Amino acid sequence: MEHSYHGDTIGTMSAGARGVFTEAYDPLLFAVERVPFPAAGKESATFDALETLCRQGDAAAFLVEPLVLGAGGMLMYSPQVLAELHRICVKHGVLFIADEVMTGWGRTGTMFACEQAQVAPDIACYSKGLTGGALPLAVTLCRREIFQAHYATDRRRTFFHSSSFTANPIACAAALANLNIWETEPVRERILALTALQADHLIRFRDDARFDNVRQTGTITAMDLKADDPGYLSKLGPSLQKGFREARVLLRPLGNTIYVLPPYCVTRDDLDVVYEAIAAAAALV
Ligand SMILES: Cc1ncc(COP(=O)(O)O)c(C=O)c1O
């Protein structure tokens, strides 16, 4: 999908948005077909493009960040759109891959973003929140028939690819501890409380003419500071960052897009400081 980000390997850079991040690797990257981002009011262009590509009959899979495109600018779309994208893939027998690396584990208000669209992906990628963000671990889940297609008793057909730290025991222990918290503590209630707090903080920015596209999905908020040069390389980015650092707040704007993606242990007071810093930094630039 246009503006998507899936990582920094050759495969994920190939599938993600091309730009200043991927330029150095361009000769190594392979071509993929893309659909436009489903911007509000323009969703049908995305559906039509996906339908056309799926109908050609040679699409292996559709890879998408459900509900929120992270590094591409915290771009948000609705569960209804996600459900329709999935419906088109199912209709044409195209695998649906949900990259929930950023959206998984409560970020969007539900444990997984796909739940809001009642979508069960064929392949799902989880990471960051799997260990509560504490240790590096990722998992890729797939339907049984996909697993079986990669499974063989013939050892020459083993699925060989992994790395030194695959299933690292300490990282797995952290993930199990996190799962235990999800099962035994009121995590969903905390996430809903954080979602409500985040919504309260956005109100003042919605009426502020310096900001555009003030938005929220679950625990994530984002807004664009109006700029002559919008985008990741906007000169507002470094100025904002300087302002945040001086306010002792760790926020990393994506160019002129400011987003707040707090850890779930964030307090009401912490968030007050964060949004004060945003207002102050915006006043300075
Ligand atoms: C949606 C999404 N997919 C993939 C990645 C890359 O994950 P990793 O750094 O584990 O390769 C990220 C990292 O920010 C991400 O936000």
PDB file of C-alpha atoms in Angstrom, residues 50-240:
ATOM      1  CA  LEU A  50      -6.970  -3.949  -5.354  1.00  0.00           C
ATOM      2  CA  GLU A  51      -9.820  -5.587  -7.235  1.00  0.00           C
ATOM      3  CA  THR A  52      -8.074  -5.008 -10.592  1.00  0.00           C
ATOM      4  CA  LEU A  53      -4.753  -6.373  -9.335  1.00  0.00           C
ATOM      5  CA  CYS A  54      -6.346  -9.423  -7.697  1.00  0.00           C
ATOM      6  CA  ARG A  55      -8.398 -10.157 -10.814  1.00  0.00           C
ATOM      7  CA  GLN A  56      -5.217 -10.420 -12.919  1.00  0.00           C
ATOM      8  CA  GLY A  57      -4.722 -13.758 -11.211  1.00  0.00           C
ATOM      9  CA  ASP A  58      -1.009 -13.543 -10.428  1.00  0.00           C
ATOM     10  CA  ALA A  59      -1.072 -11.756  -7.076  1.00  0.00           C
ATOM     11  CA  ALA A  60       0.568 -13.866  -4.360  1.00  0.00           C
ATOM     12  CA  ALA A  61      -0.510 -11.795  -1.405  1.00  0.00           C
ATOM     13  CA  PHE A  62      -1.695  -8.421  -0.202  1.00  0.00           C
ATOM     14  CA  LEU A  63       0.460  -6.974   2.594  1.00  0.00           C
ATOM     15  CA  VAL A  64      -0.981  -4.233   4.747  1.00  0.00           C
ATOM     16  CA  GLU A  65      -0.646  -2.381   8.045  1.00  0.00           C
ATOM     17  CA  PRO A  66      -4.167  -2.666   9.494  1.00  0.00           C
ATOM     18  CA  LEU A  67      -5.867   0.629  10.518  1.00  0.00           C
ATOM     19  CA  VAL A  68      -2.682   2.683  10.964  1.00  0.00           C
ATOM     20  CA  LEU A  69       0.304   3.133   8.651  1.00  0.00           C
ATOM     21  CA  GLY A  70       3.068   3.976  11.114  1.00  0.00           C
ATOM     22  CA  ALA A  71       6.359   5.218   9.708  1.00  0.00           C
ATOM     23  CA  GLY A  72       4.564   6.412   6.561  1.00  0.00           C
ATOM     24  CA  GLY A  73       3.010   9.246   8.585  1.00  0.00           C
ATOM     25  CA  MET A  74       0.582   7.740  11.151  1.00  0.00           C
ATOM     26  CA  LEU A  75      -2.066   7.555   8.437  1.00  0.00           C
ATOM     27  CA  MET A  76      -5.346   6.063   9.639  1.00  0.00           C
ATOM     28  CA  TYR A  77      -8.278   4.353   7.973  1.00  0.00           C
ATOM     29  CA  SER A  78     -11.404   2.673   9.257  1.00  0.00           C
ATOM     30  CA  PRO A  79     -12.131  -0.959  10.155  1.00  0.00           C
ATOM     31  CA  GLN A  80     -14.812  -0.936   7.419  1.00  0.00           C
ATOM     32  CA  VAL A  81     -12.112  -0.209   4.834  1.00  0.00           C
ATOM     33  CA  LEU A  82      -9.912  -2.954   6.247  1.00  0.00           C
ATOM     34  CA  ALA A  83     -12.822  -5.412   6.103  1.00  0.00           C
ATOM     35  CA  GLU A  84     -13.454  -4.543   2.455  1.00  0.00           C
ATOM     36  CA  LEU A  85      -9.761  -4.960   1.524  1.00  0.00           C
ATOM     37  CA  HIS A  86      -9.877  -8.393   3.150  1.00  0.00           C
ATOM     38  CA  ARG A  87     -13.143  -9.294   1.405  1.00  0.00           C
ATOM     39  CA  ILE A  88     -11.597  -8.534  -2.001  1.00  0.00           C
ATOM     40  CA  CYS A  89      -8.568 -10.714  -1.232  1.00  0.00           C
ATOM     41  CA  VAL A  90     -10.729 -13.621  -0.027  1.00  0.00           C
ATOM     42  CA  LYS A  91     -12.899 -13.353  -3.127  1.00  0.00           C
ATOM     43  CA  HIS A  92      -9.872 -13.763  -5.389  1.00  0.00           C
ATOM     44  CA  GLY A  93      -7.937 -16.273  -3.252  1.00  0.00           C
ATOM     45  CA  VAL A  94      -5.135 -13.781  -2.576  1.00  0.00           C
ATOM     46  CA  LEU A  95      -3.375 -14.224   0.772  1.00  0.00           C
ATOM     47  CA  PHE A  96      -3.961 -11.397   3.223  1.00  0.00           C
ATOM     48  CA  ILE A  97      -0.875 -10.519   5.294  1.00  0.00           C
ATOM     49  CA  ALA A  98      -1.447  -8.270   8.297  1.00  0.00           C
ATOM     50  CA  ASP A  99       1.673  -6.434   9.451  1.00  0.00           C
ATOM     51  CA  GLU A 100       0.669  -5.771  13.061  1.00  0.00           C
ATOM     52  CA  VAL A 101       4.241  -5.056  14.170  1.00  0.00           C
ATOM     53  CA  MET A 102       3.174  -1.585  15.296  1.00  0.00           C
ATOM     54  CA  THR A 103      -0.583  -2.021  15.715  1.00  0.00           C
ATOM     55  CA  GLY A 104      -0.571  -5.288  17.676  1.00  0.00           C
ATOM     56  CA  TRP A 105      -0.993  -5.762  21.439  1.00  0.00           C
ATOM     57  CA  GLY A 106      -3.573  -3.134  22.183  1.00  0.00           C
ATOM     58  CA  ARG A 107      -2.202  -0.153  20.273  1.00  0.00           C
ATOM     59  CA  THR A 108      -5.381   0.479  18.306  1.00  0.00           C
ATOM     60  CA  GLY A 109      -7.737  -0.219  21.229  1.00  0.00           C
ATOM     61  CA  THR A 110      -8.202  -3.946  20.625  1.00  0.00           C
ATOM     62  CA  MET A 111      -5.554  -6.608  21.102  1.00  0.00           C
ATOM     63  CA  PHE A 112      -5.075  -6.706  17.332  1.00  0.00           C
ATOM     64  CA  ALA A 113      -6.203  -4.089  14.828  1.00  0.00           C
ATOM     65  CA  CYS A 114      -7.687  -6.803  12.583  1.00  0.00           C
ATOM     66  CA  GLU A 115     -10.220  -7.677  15.274  1.00  0.00           C
ATOM     67  CA  GLN A 116     -12.015  -4.380  14.692  1.00  0.00           C
ATOM     68  CA  ALA A 117     -12.756  -5.475  11.139  1.00  0.00           C
ATOM     69  CA  GLN A 118     -13.419  -9.083  12.153  1.00  0.00           C
ATOM     70  CA  VAL A 119     -10.585 -10.051   9.866  1.00  0.00           C
ATOM     71  CA  ALA A 120      -8.543 -13.200  10.467  1.00  0.00           C
ATOM     72  CA  PRO A 121      -5.429 -12.723   8.311  1.00  0.00           C
ATOM     73  CA  ASP A 122      -3.769 -15.609   6.487  1.00  0.00           C
ATOM     74  CA  ILE A 123      -0.381 -14.472   7.763  1.00  0.00           C
ATOM     75  CA  ALA A 124       0.174 -12.098  10.694  1.00  0.00           C
ATOM     76  CA  CYS A 125       3.350 -10.388  11.864  1.00  0.00           C
ATOM     77  CA  TYR A 126       3.699  -9.316  15.496  1.00  0.00           C
ATOM     78  CA  SER A 127       6.603  -7.791  17.337  1.00  0.00           C
ATOM     79  CA  LYS A 128       7.066  -4.600  19.387  1.00  0.00           C
ATOM     80  CA  GLY A 129       4.251  -5.074  21.948  1.00  0.00           C
ATOM     81  CA  LEU A 130       4.734  -8.836  22.101  1.00  0.00           C
ATOM     82  CA  THR A 131       7.299  -8.347  24.881  1.00  0.00           C
ATOM     83  CA  GLY A 132       5.681  -5.130  26.087  1.00  0.00           C
ATOM     84  CA  GLY A 133       8.355  -3.377  24.037  1.00  0.00           C
ATOM     85  CA  ALA A 134      11.005  -4.585  26.468  1.00  0.00           C
ATOM     86  CA  LEU A 135      13.024  -7.097  24.438  1.00  0.00           C
ATOM     87  CA  PRO A 136      13.383  -7.822  20.729  1.00  0.00           C
ATOM     88  CA  LEU A 137      11.152 -10.639  19.565  1.00  0.00           C
ATOM     89  CA  ALA A 138       8.899 -11.185  16.582  1.00  0.00           C
ATOM     90  CA  VAL A 139       6.527 -13.920  15.526  1.00  0.00           C
ATOM     91  CA  THR A 140       4.971 -14.701  12.192  1.00  0.00           C
ATOM     92  CA  LEU A 141       1.763 -16.688  12.381  1.00  0.00           C
ATOM     93  CA  CYS A 142       0.048 -18.346   9.482  1.00  0.00           C
ATOM     94  CA  ARG A 143      -2.834 -20.587   8.659  1.00  0.00           C
ATOM     95  CA  ARG A 144      -2.240 -24.297   8.925  1.00  0.00           C
ATOM     96  CA  GLU A 145      -2.250 -24.844   5.161  1.00  0.00           C
ATOM     97  CA  ILE A 146       0.517 -22.256   4.718  1.00  0.00           C
ATOM     98  CA  PHE A 147       2.523 -23.892   7.495  1.00  0.00           C
ATOM     99  CA  GLN A 148       2.001 -27.282   5.870  1.00  0.00           C
ATOM    100  CA  ALA A 149       3.201 -25.932   2.523  1.00  0.00           C
ATOM    101  CA  HIS A 150       6.518 -25.092   4.196  1.00  0.00           C
ATOM    102  CA  TYR A 151       6.702 -28.289   6.195  1.00  0.00           C
ATOM    103  CA  ALA A 152       8.378 -31.398   4.890  1.00  0.00           C
ATOM    104  CA  THR A 153       9.864 -34.537   6.340  1.00  0.00           C
ATOM    105  CA  ASP A 154      12.311 -34.467   3.420  1.00  0.00           C
ATOM    106  CA  ARG A 155      15.164 -32.612   5.137  1.00  0.00           C
ATOM    107  CA  ARG A 156      16.277 -30.952   1.899  1.00  0.00           C
ATOM    108  CA  ARG A 157      12.976 -29.121   1.986  1.00  0.00           C
ATOM    109  CA  THR A 158      13.397 -27.823   5.552  1.00  0.00           C
ATOM    110  CA  PHE A 159      12.413 -24.191   6.054  1.00  0.00           C
ATOM    111  CA  PHE A 160      16.035 -23.193   6.640  1.00  0.00           C
ATOM    112  CA  HIS A 161      15.853 -19.511   7.350  1.00  0.00           C
ATOM    113  CA  SER A 162      16.313 -18.159  10.829  1.00  0.00           C
ATOM    114  CA  SER A 163      18.926 -16.213  12.772  1.00  0.00           C
ATOM    115  CA  SER A 164      21.217 -16.448  15.797  1.00  0.00           C
ATOM    116  CA  PHE A 165      18.635 -15.171  18.209  1.00  0.00           C
ATOM    117  CA  THR A 166      15.526 -16.867  16.868  1.00  0.00           C
ATOM    118  CA  ALA A 167      13.337 -17.816  19.845  1.00  0.00           C
ATOM    119  CA  ASN A 168      15.852 -16.282  22.215  1.00  0.00           C
ATOM    120  CA  PRO A 169      14.896 -17.714  25.625  1.00  0.00           C
ATOM    121  CA  ILE A 170      15.111 -14.419  27.513  1.00  0.00           C
ATOM    122  CA  ALA A 171      13.000 -12.606  24.913  1.00  0.00           C
ATOM    123  CA  CYS A 172      10.494 -15.487  24.936  1.00  0.00           C
ATOM    124  CA  ALA A 173      10.330 -15.304  28.743  1.00  0.00           C
ATOM    125  CA  ALA A 174       9.546 -11.585  28.452  1.00  0.00           C
ATOM    126  CA  ALA A 175       6.798 -12.358  25.926  1.00  0.00           C
ATOM    127  CA  LEU A 176       5.321 -15.003  28.225  1.00  0.00           C
ATOM    128  CA  ALA A 177       5.406 -12.534  31.116  1.00  0.00           C
ATOM    129  CA  ASN A 178       3.601 -10.030  28.908  1.00  0.00           C
ATOM    130  CA  LEU A 179       0.983 -12.609  27.894  1.00  0.00           C
ATOM    131  CA  ASN A 180       0.508 -13.390  31.560  1.00  0.00           C
ATOM    132  CA  ILE A 181      -0.158  -9.696  32.254  1.00  0.00           C
ATOM    133  CA  TRP A 182      -2.692  -9.647  29.416  1.00  0.00           C
ATOM    134  CA  GLU A 183      -4.428 -12.657  30.936  1.00  0.00           C
ATOM    135  CA  THR A 184      -4.385 -11.647  34.585  1.00  0.00           C
ATOM    136  CA  GLU A 185      -4.485  -7.848  34.722  1.00  0.00           C
ATOM    137  CA  PRO A 186      -7.121  -5.399  33.474  1.00  0.00           C
ATOM    138  CA  VAL A 187      -5.025  -4.468  30.418  1.00  0.00           C
ATOM    139  CA  ARG A 188      -7.994  -3.780  28.139  1.00  0.00           C
ATOM    140  CA  GLU A 189      -9.510  -1.406  30.697  1.00  0.00           C
ATOM    141  CA  ARG A 190      -6.169   0.417  30.990  1.00  0.00           C
ATOM    142  CA  ILE A 191      -5.972   0.727  27.229  1.00  0.00           C
ATOM    143  CA  LEU A 192      -9.494   2.126  27.059  1.00  0.00           C
ATOM    144  CA  ALA A 193      -8.646   4.606  29.819  1.00  0.00           C
ATOM    145  CA  LEU A 194      -5.513   5.678  27.936  1.00  0.00           C
ATOM    146  CA  THR A 195      -7.556   5.983  24.726  1.00  0.00           C
ATOM    147  CA  ALA A 196      -9.993   8.307  26.495  1.00  0.00           C
ATOM    148  CA  LEU A 197      -7.162  10.390  28.002  1.00  0.00           C
ATOM    149  CA  GLN A 198      -5.564  10.724  24.578  1.00  0.00           C
ATOM    150  CA  ALA A 199      -8.900  11.841  23.108  1.00  0.00           C
ATOM    151  CA  ASP A 200      -9.233  14.566  25.764  1.00  0.00           C
ATOM    152  CA  HIS A 201      -5.806  15.930  24.933  1.00  0.00           C
ATOM    153  CA  LEU A 202      -6.578  16.177  21.231  1.00  0.00           C
ATOM    154  CA  ILE A 203      -9.556  18.495  21.723  1.00  0.00           C
ATOM    155  CA  ARG A 204      -7.496  21.685  22.010  1.00  0.00           C
ATOM    156  CA  PHE A 205      -5.561  20.835  18.851  1.00  0.00           C
ATOM    157  CA  ARG A 206      -8.677  20.215  16.781  1.00  0.00           C
ATOM    158  CA  ASP A 207      -9.563  23.901  17.012  1.00  0.00           C
ATOM    159  CA  ASP A 208      -6.011  25.105  16.498  1.00  0.00           C
ATOM    160  CA  ALA A 209      -5.607  26.490  12.972  1.00  0.00           C
ATOM    161  CA  ARG A 210      -1.893  25.626  12.947  1.00  0.00           C
ATOM    162  CA  PHE A 211      -2.769  21.913  12.862  1.00  0.00           C
ATOM    163  CA  ASP A 212      -4.394  19.744  10.239  1.00  0.00           C
ATOM    164  CA  ASN A 213      -5.723  16.222  10.283  1.00  0.00           C
ATOM    165  CA  VAL A 214      -5.851  15.795  14.056  1.00  0.00           C
ATOM    166  CA  ARG A 215      -6.530  12.073  14.424  1.00  0.00           C
ATOM    167  CA  GLN A 216      -6.642   9.107  16.750  1.00  0.00           C
ATOM    168  CA  THR A 217      -6.897   5.341  16.602  1.00  0.00           C
ATOM    169  CA  GLY A 218      -6.974   3.737  20.040  1.00  0.00           C
ATOM    170  CA  THR A 219      -3.924   4.767  22.018  1.00  0.00           C
ATOM    171  CA  ILE A 220      -2.270   6.539  19.075  1.00  0.00           C
ATOM    172  CA  THR A 221      -2.763  10.226  18.344  1.00  0.00           C
ATOM    173  CA  ALA A 222      -1.279  12.227  15.484  1.00  0.00           C
ATOM    174  CA  MET A 223      -1.556  15.666  13.948  1.00  0.00           C
ATOM    175  CA  ASP A 224       0.130  17.520  11.127  1.00  0.00           C
ATOM    176  CA  LEU A 225       1.644  20.897  11.821  1.00  0.00           C
ATOM    177  CA  LYS A 226       0.915  22.995   8.738  1.00  0.00           C
ATOM    178  CA  ALA A 227       4.101  23.367   6.702  1.00  0.00           C
ATOM    179  CA  ASP A 228       5.265  24.826   3.379  1.00  0.00           C
ATOM    180  CA  ASP A 229       7.243  21.624   2.851  1.00  0.00           C
ATOM    181  CA  PRO A 230       5.098  18.817   4.325  1.00  0.00           C
ATOM    182  CA  GLY A 231       6.544  15.306   4.567  1.00  0.00           C
ATOM    183  CA  TYR A 232       9.307  13.443   6.313  1.00  0.00           C
ATOM    184  CA  LEU A 233      12.012  15.903   5.281  1.00  0.00           C
ATOM    185  CA  SER A 234      10.055  18.993   6.356  1.00  0.00           C
ATOM    186  CA  LYS A 235      12.343  21.480   8.023  1.00  0.00           C
ATOM    187  CA  LEU A 236       9.833  21.643  10.859  1.00  0.00           C
ATOM    188  CA  GLY A 237      10.930  18.141  11.981  1.00  0.00           C
ATOM    189  CA  PRO A 238      14.343  19.056  13.428  1.00  0.00           C
ATOM    190  CA  SER A 239      12.970  22.269  15.005  1.00  0.00           C
ATOM    191  CA  LEU A 240      10.154  20.375  16.684  1.00  0.00           C
TER     192      LEU A 240
END
